[in-house]
XYZ file of C-alpha atoms in Angstrom:
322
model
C -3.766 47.219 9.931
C -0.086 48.160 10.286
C 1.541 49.140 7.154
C 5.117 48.686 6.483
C 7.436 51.452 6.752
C 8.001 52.972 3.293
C 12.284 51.175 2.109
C 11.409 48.287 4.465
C 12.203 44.914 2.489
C 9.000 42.281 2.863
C 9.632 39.036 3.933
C 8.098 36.244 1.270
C 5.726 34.279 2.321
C 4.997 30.465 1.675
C 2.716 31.190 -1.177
C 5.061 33.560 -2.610
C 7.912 30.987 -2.494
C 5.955 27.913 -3.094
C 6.491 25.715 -5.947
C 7.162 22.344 -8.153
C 11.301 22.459 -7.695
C 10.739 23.069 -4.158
C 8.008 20.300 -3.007
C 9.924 18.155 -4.614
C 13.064 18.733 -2.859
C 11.392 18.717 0.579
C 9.595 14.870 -0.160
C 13.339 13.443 -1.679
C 14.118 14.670 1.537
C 11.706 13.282 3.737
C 12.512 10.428 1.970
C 15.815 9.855 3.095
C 17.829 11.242 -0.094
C 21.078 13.221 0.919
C 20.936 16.605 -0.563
C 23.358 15.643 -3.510
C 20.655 13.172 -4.390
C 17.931 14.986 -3.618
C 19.439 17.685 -5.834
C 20.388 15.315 -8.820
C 16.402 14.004 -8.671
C 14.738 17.070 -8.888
C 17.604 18.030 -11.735
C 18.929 20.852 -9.744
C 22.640 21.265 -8.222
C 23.416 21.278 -4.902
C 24.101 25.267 -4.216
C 20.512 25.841 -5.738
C 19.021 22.934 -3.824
C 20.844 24.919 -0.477
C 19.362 28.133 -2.113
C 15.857 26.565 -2.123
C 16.185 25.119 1.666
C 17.080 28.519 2.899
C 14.489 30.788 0.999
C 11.885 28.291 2.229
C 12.869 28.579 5.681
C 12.818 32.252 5.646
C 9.512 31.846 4.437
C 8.247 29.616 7.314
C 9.651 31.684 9.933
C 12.063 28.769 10.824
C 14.640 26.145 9.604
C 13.054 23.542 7.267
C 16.611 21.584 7.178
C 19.124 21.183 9.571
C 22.712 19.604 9.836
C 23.157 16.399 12.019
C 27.073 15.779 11.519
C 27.869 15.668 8.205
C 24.121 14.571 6.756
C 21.104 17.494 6.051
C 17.339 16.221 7.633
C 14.233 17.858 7.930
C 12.940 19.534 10.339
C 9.669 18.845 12.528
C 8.158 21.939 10.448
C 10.528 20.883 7.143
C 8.278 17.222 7.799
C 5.251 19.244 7.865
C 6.008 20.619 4.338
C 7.225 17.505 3.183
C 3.762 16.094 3.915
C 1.511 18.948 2.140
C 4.145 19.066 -0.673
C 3.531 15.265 -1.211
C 0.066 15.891 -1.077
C 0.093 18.752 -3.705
C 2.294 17.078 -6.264
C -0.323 14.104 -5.703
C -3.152 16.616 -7.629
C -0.943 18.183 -9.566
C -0.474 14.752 -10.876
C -3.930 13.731 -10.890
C -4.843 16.853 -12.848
C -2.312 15.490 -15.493
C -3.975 12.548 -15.689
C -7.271 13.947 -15.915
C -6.487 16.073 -18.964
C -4.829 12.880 -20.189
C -8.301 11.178 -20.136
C -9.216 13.387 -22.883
C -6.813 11.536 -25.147
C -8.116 8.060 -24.200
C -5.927 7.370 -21.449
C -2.886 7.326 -23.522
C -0.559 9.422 -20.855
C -0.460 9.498 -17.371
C 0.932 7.618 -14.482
C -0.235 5.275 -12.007
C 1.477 4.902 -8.848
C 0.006 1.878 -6.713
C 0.732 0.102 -3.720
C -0.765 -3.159 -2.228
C -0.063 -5.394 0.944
C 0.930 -9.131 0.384
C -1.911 -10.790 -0.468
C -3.524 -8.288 -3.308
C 0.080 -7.408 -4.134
C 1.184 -11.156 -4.927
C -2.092 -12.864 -6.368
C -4.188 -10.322 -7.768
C -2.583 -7.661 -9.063
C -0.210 -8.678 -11.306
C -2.870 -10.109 -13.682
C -5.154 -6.698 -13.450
C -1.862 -4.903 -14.117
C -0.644 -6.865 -17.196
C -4.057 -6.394 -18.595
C -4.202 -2.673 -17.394
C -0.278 -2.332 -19.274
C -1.950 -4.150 -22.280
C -4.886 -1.661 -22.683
C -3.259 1.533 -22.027
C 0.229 0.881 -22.822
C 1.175 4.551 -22.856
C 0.197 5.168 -19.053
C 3.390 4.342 -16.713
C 2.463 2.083 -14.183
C 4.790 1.364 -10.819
C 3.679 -1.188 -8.517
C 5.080 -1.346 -4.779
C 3.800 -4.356 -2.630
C 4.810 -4.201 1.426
C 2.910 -4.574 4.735
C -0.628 -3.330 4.935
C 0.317 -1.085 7.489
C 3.752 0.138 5.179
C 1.668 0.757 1.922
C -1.064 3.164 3.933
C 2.263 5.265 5.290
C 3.060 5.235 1.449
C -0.113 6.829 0.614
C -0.234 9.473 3.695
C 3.371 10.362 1.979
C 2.330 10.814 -1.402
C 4.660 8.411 -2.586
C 1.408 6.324 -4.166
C -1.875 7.645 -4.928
C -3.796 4.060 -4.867
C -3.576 1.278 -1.896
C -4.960 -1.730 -2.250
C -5.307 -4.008 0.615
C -7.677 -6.243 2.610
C -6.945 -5.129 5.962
C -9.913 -2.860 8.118
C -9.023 1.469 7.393
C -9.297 3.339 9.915
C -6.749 6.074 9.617
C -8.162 9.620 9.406
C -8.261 11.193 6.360
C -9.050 8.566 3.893
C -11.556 7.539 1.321
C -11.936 3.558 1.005
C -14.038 1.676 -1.453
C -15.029 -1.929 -1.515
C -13.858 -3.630 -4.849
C -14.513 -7.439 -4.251
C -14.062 -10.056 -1.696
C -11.756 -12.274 0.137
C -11.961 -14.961 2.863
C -9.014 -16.209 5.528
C -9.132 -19.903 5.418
C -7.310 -21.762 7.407
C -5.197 -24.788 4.992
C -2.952 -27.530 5.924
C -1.194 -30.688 3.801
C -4.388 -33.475 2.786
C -4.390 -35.679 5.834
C -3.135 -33.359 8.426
C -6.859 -32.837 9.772
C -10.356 -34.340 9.516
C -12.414 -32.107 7.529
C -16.186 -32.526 7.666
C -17.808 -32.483 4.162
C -18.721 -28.884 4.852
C -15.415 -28.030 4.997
C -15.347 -27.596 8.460
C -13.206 -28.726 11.616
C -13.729 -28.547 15.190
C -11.535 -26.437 17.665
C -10.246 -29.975 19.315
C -8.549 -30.535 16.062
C -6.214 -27.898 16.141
C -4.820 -28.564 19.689
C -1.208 -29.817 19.152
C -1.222 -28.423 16.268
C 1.670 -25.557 15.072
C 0.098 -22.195 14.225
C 2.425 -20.961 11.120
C 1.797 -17.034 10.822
C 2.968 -14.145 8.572
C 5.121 -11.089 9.314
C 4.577 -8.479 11.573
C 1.953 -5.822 9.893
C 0.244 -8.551 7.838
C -3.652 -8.161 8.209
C -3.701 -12.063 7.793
C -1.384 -12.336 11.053
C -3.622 -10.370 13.073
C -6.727 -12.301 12.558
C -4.751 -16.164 13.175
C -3.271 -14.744 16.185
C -6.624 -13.676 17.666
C -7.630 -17.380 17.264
C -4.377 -18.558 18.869
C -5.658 -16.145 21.929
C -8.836 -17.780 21.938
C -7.757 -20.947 23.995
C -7.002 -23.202 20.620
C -4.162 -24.936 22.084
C -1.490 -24.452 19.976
C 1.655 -26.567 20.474
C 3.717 -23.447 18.912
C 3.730 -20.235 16.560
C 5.934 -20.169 14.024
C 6.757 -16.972 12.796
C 7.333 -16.443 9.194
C 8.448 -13.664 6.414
C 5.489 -14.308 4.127
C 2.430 -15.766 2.201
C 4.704 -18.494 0.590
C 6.427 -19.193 3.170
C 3.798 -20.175 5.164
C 2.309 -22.140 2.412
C 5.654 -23.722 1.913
C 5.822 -24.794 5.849
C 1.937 -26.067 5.483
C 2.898 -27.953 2.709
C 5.652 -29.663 4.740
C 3.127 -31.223 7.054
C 4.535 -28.517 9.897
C 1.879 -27.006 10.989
C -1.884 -24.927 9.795
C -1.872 -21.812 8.504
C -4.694 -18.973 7.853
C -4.279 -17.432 4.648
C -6.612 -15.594 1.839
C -8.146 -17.883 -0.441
C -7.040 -15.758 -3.445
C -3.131 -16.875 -2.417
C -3.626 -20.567 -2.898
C -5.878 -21.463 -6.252
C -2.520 -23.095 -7.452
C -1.992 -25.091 -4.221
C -5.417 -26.519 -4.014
C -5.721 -27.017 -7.934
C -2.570 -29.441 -7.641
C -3.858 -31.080 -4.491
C -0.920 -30.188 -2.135
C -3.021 -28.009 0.455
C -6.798 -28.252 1.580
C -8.618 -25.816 2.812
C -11.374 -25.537 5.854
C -13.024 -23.301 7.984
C -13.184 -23.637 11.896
C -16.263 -24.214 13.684
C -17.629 -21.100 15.490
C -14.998 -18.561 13.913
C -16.752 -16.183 11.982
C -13.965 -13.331 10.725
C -12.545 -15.028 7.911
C -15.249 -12.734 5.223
C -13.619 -9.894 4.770
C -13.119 -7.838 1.579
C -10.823 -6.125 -0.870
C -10.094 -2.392 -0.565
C -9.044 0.304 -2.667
C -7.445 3.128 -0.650
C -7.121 6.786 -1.682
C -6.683 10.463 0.180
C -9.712 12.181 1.213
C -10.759 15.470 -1.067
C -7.325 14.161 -3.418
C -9.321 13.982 -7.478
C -9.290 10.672 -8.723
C -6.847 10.240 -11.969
C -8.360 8.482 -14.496
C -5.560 5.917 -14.762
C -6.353 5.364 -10.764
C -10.246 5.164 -11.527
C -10.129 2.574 -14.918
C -7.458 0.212 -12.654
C -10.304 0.212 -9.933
C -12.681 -0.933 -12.882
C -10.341 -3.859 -13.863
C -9.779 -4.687 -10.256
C -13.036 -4.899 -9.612
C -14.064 -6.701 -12.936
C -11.432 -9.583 -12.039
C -12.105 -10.186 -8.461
C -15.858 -8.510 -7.657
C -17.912 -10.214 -10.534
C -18.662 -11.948 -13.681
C -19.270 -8.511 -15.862
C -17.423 -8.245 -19.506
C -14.577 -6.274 -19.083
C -14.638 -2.463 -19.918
C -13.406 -0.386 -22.587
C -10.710 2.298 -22.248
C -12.491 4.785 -21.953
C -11.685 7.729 -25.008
C-alpha cells in the first residue's frame, strides 16, 4: 500500500467529517429549505452552514451543493447523502427512544404518517388515546396520498406509515395490523340491494363512478372496475374521502370507499352500503410500514399495539409498558 509522503496534508474522509449538524443540514436541504433556513433549523448561521457544505464536499470527492441563480440545491451525490443522513438520524432517534423505554415511555418521539383513509378515520382515536397514555412522548401526525407518505418514509421524514394500499417498494418491512374492505355506497334508493348486500353489474350501468385523487389506493381499485365493462355514464374525479361521500350523498353517483370512512354515514341512514356481484378485491387490510434493518422505537412499537387493539380485535387494551 502507498504511503503518503511524509508533510503531505490528508484529505478527510466521510467518516472523519460525518456528523449530527451535518445530516441535518443535508435533509433541510433535500427538503427544500434555502440555506438561511436550513441554517436557522439546525441552529447554525449561514457562514458555518457554507463551512459544513464545503468540508463535506471535499470529503466526497465532489460538490454536495451547488448554486442555481440565486438559490443553493443538492447535488445528485448531495441527494445521496441526504438520503443515508435521513436514514441515520432515523436510528439515532430510535435509539433515543429505546433508552426512553426504560423510563416507561415517558420521552421520545413519534413521527407517523398515514394515507386518507387510516389518516382520517382511524388514527385520530388511536392517537388521542396513545397522547393520553404517554403524554410525555411527542407525537406528529402527517396524513397524504399512499404513494406521498411511503416517499416520506424512504426520506426519513417519518419512521411509521400506515396505509391500506399493497407495498411493494424495496427495502421495507410491512406488518399486517387489522382489516379493511372497499365497499361500494350510494344514497338509500339509488340501487336495489339484495338482502345479502349485494347488486348485480346491470345495476351500475348509467350510473356515475365518483372516485378519489390521484395516488389514493381506493381510486385504483374503482377504476379497475370502471375498466371492466361496467358501463359507467361518467367518472367524476374528486379531492377526497368526503368528498366523494358528500357527492354519494347527493344522489350523484356510487362511490367505492373503505368501510372504516363511513360508520357515521350509515349509522344516520344517509348512505348504504353493498358489494358487487363477482368482484372479489374489496378485502384488503391495514398496514404498518417501516424501513428494513431501521430498530423499532418503542413509541413506534406500543402505537402498533393500540392500532392493532382498535381495529384488529376485541383484546383489552395494553399497558404502557415500564
Amino acid at each position: 500500500m502507498d504511503s503518503v509522503p511524509e508533510g503531505v496534508p490528508t484529505l478527510p474522509s466521510l467518516m472523519d467529517v460525518w456528523d449530527a449538524t451535518r445530516m441535518r443540514l443535508l435533509v433541510e436541504l433535500d427538503r427544500g429549505s434555502t440555506l438561511s433556513m436550513a441554517a436557522k433549523t439546525v441552529g447554525i448561521s449561514q457562514p458555518s452552514a457554507s463551512e459544513h457544505l464545503r468540508l463535506l464536499s471535499t470529503a466526497a470527492g465532489e460538490p454536495v451543493a451547488e448554486r442555481n441563480g440565486r438559490s443553493l440545491t443538492l447535488t445528485p451525490g448531495g441527494r445521496i447523502l441526504a438520503r443515508v443522513a435521513s436514514q441515520a438520524l432515523s436510528n439515532l432517534s430510535a435509539g433515543e427512544s429505546a433508552l426512553a423505554a426504560r423510563a416507561g415511555l415517558r420521552t421520545g418521539t413519534l413521527d407517523i404518517g398515514a394515507s386518507s383513509v387510516p389518516g382520517t378515520y382511524i388514527l385520530p382515536h388511536v392517537v388521542s388515546d396513545f397522547v393520553q397514555r404517554c403524554p410525555d412522548v411527542t407525537v406528529r401526525l402527517s396524513v397524504g396520498p399512499s404513494d406521498a407518505v411511503i416517499d416520506w418514509l424512504l426520506d426519513g421524514r417519518i419512521t411509521l406509515a400506515i396505509t391500506c394500499s399493497e407495498i411493494t417498494t424495496p427495502g421495507l418491512r410491512v406488518e399486517t395490523v387489522g382489516p379493511d374492505e372497499i365497499v361500494g355506497i350510494c344514497s338509500p334508493g339509488i340501487l336495489d340491494i339484495s338482502s345479502s348486500g349485494h347488486v348485480g353489474r346491470d345495476q351500475l350501468v348509467g350510473q356515475t363512478l365518483l372516485v378519489q385523487e390521484r395516488g389514493s389506493s381506493t381510486r385504483v381499485q374503482a377504476i379497475d372496475l370502471h375498466g371492466a365493462g361496467s358501463g359507467w355514464k361518467s367518472v367524476w374525479e374528486l379531492g377526497s374521502v368526503d368528498a366523494v361521500k358528500r357527492a354519494a350523498r347527493e344522489r350523484t353517483g356510487v362511490g367505492f370507499v373503505s368501510i372504516h370512512s363511513i360508520a357515521e354515514e350509515r349509522r344516520r341512514g344517509e348512505l348504504v352500503e353493498f358489494r358487487v356481484d363477482g368482484v372479489n378485491w374489496g378485502r384488503r387490510d391495514v398496514r404498518a410500514v417501516a424501513l428494513h434493518g431501521v430498530v423499532t422505537a418503542p413509541a413506534d412499537h406500543y402505537f402498533k399495539v393500540l392500532l392493532t387493539d382498535a381495529i384488529g380485535g376485541p383484546a383489552a387494551a395494553p399497558s404502557v409498558p415500564g
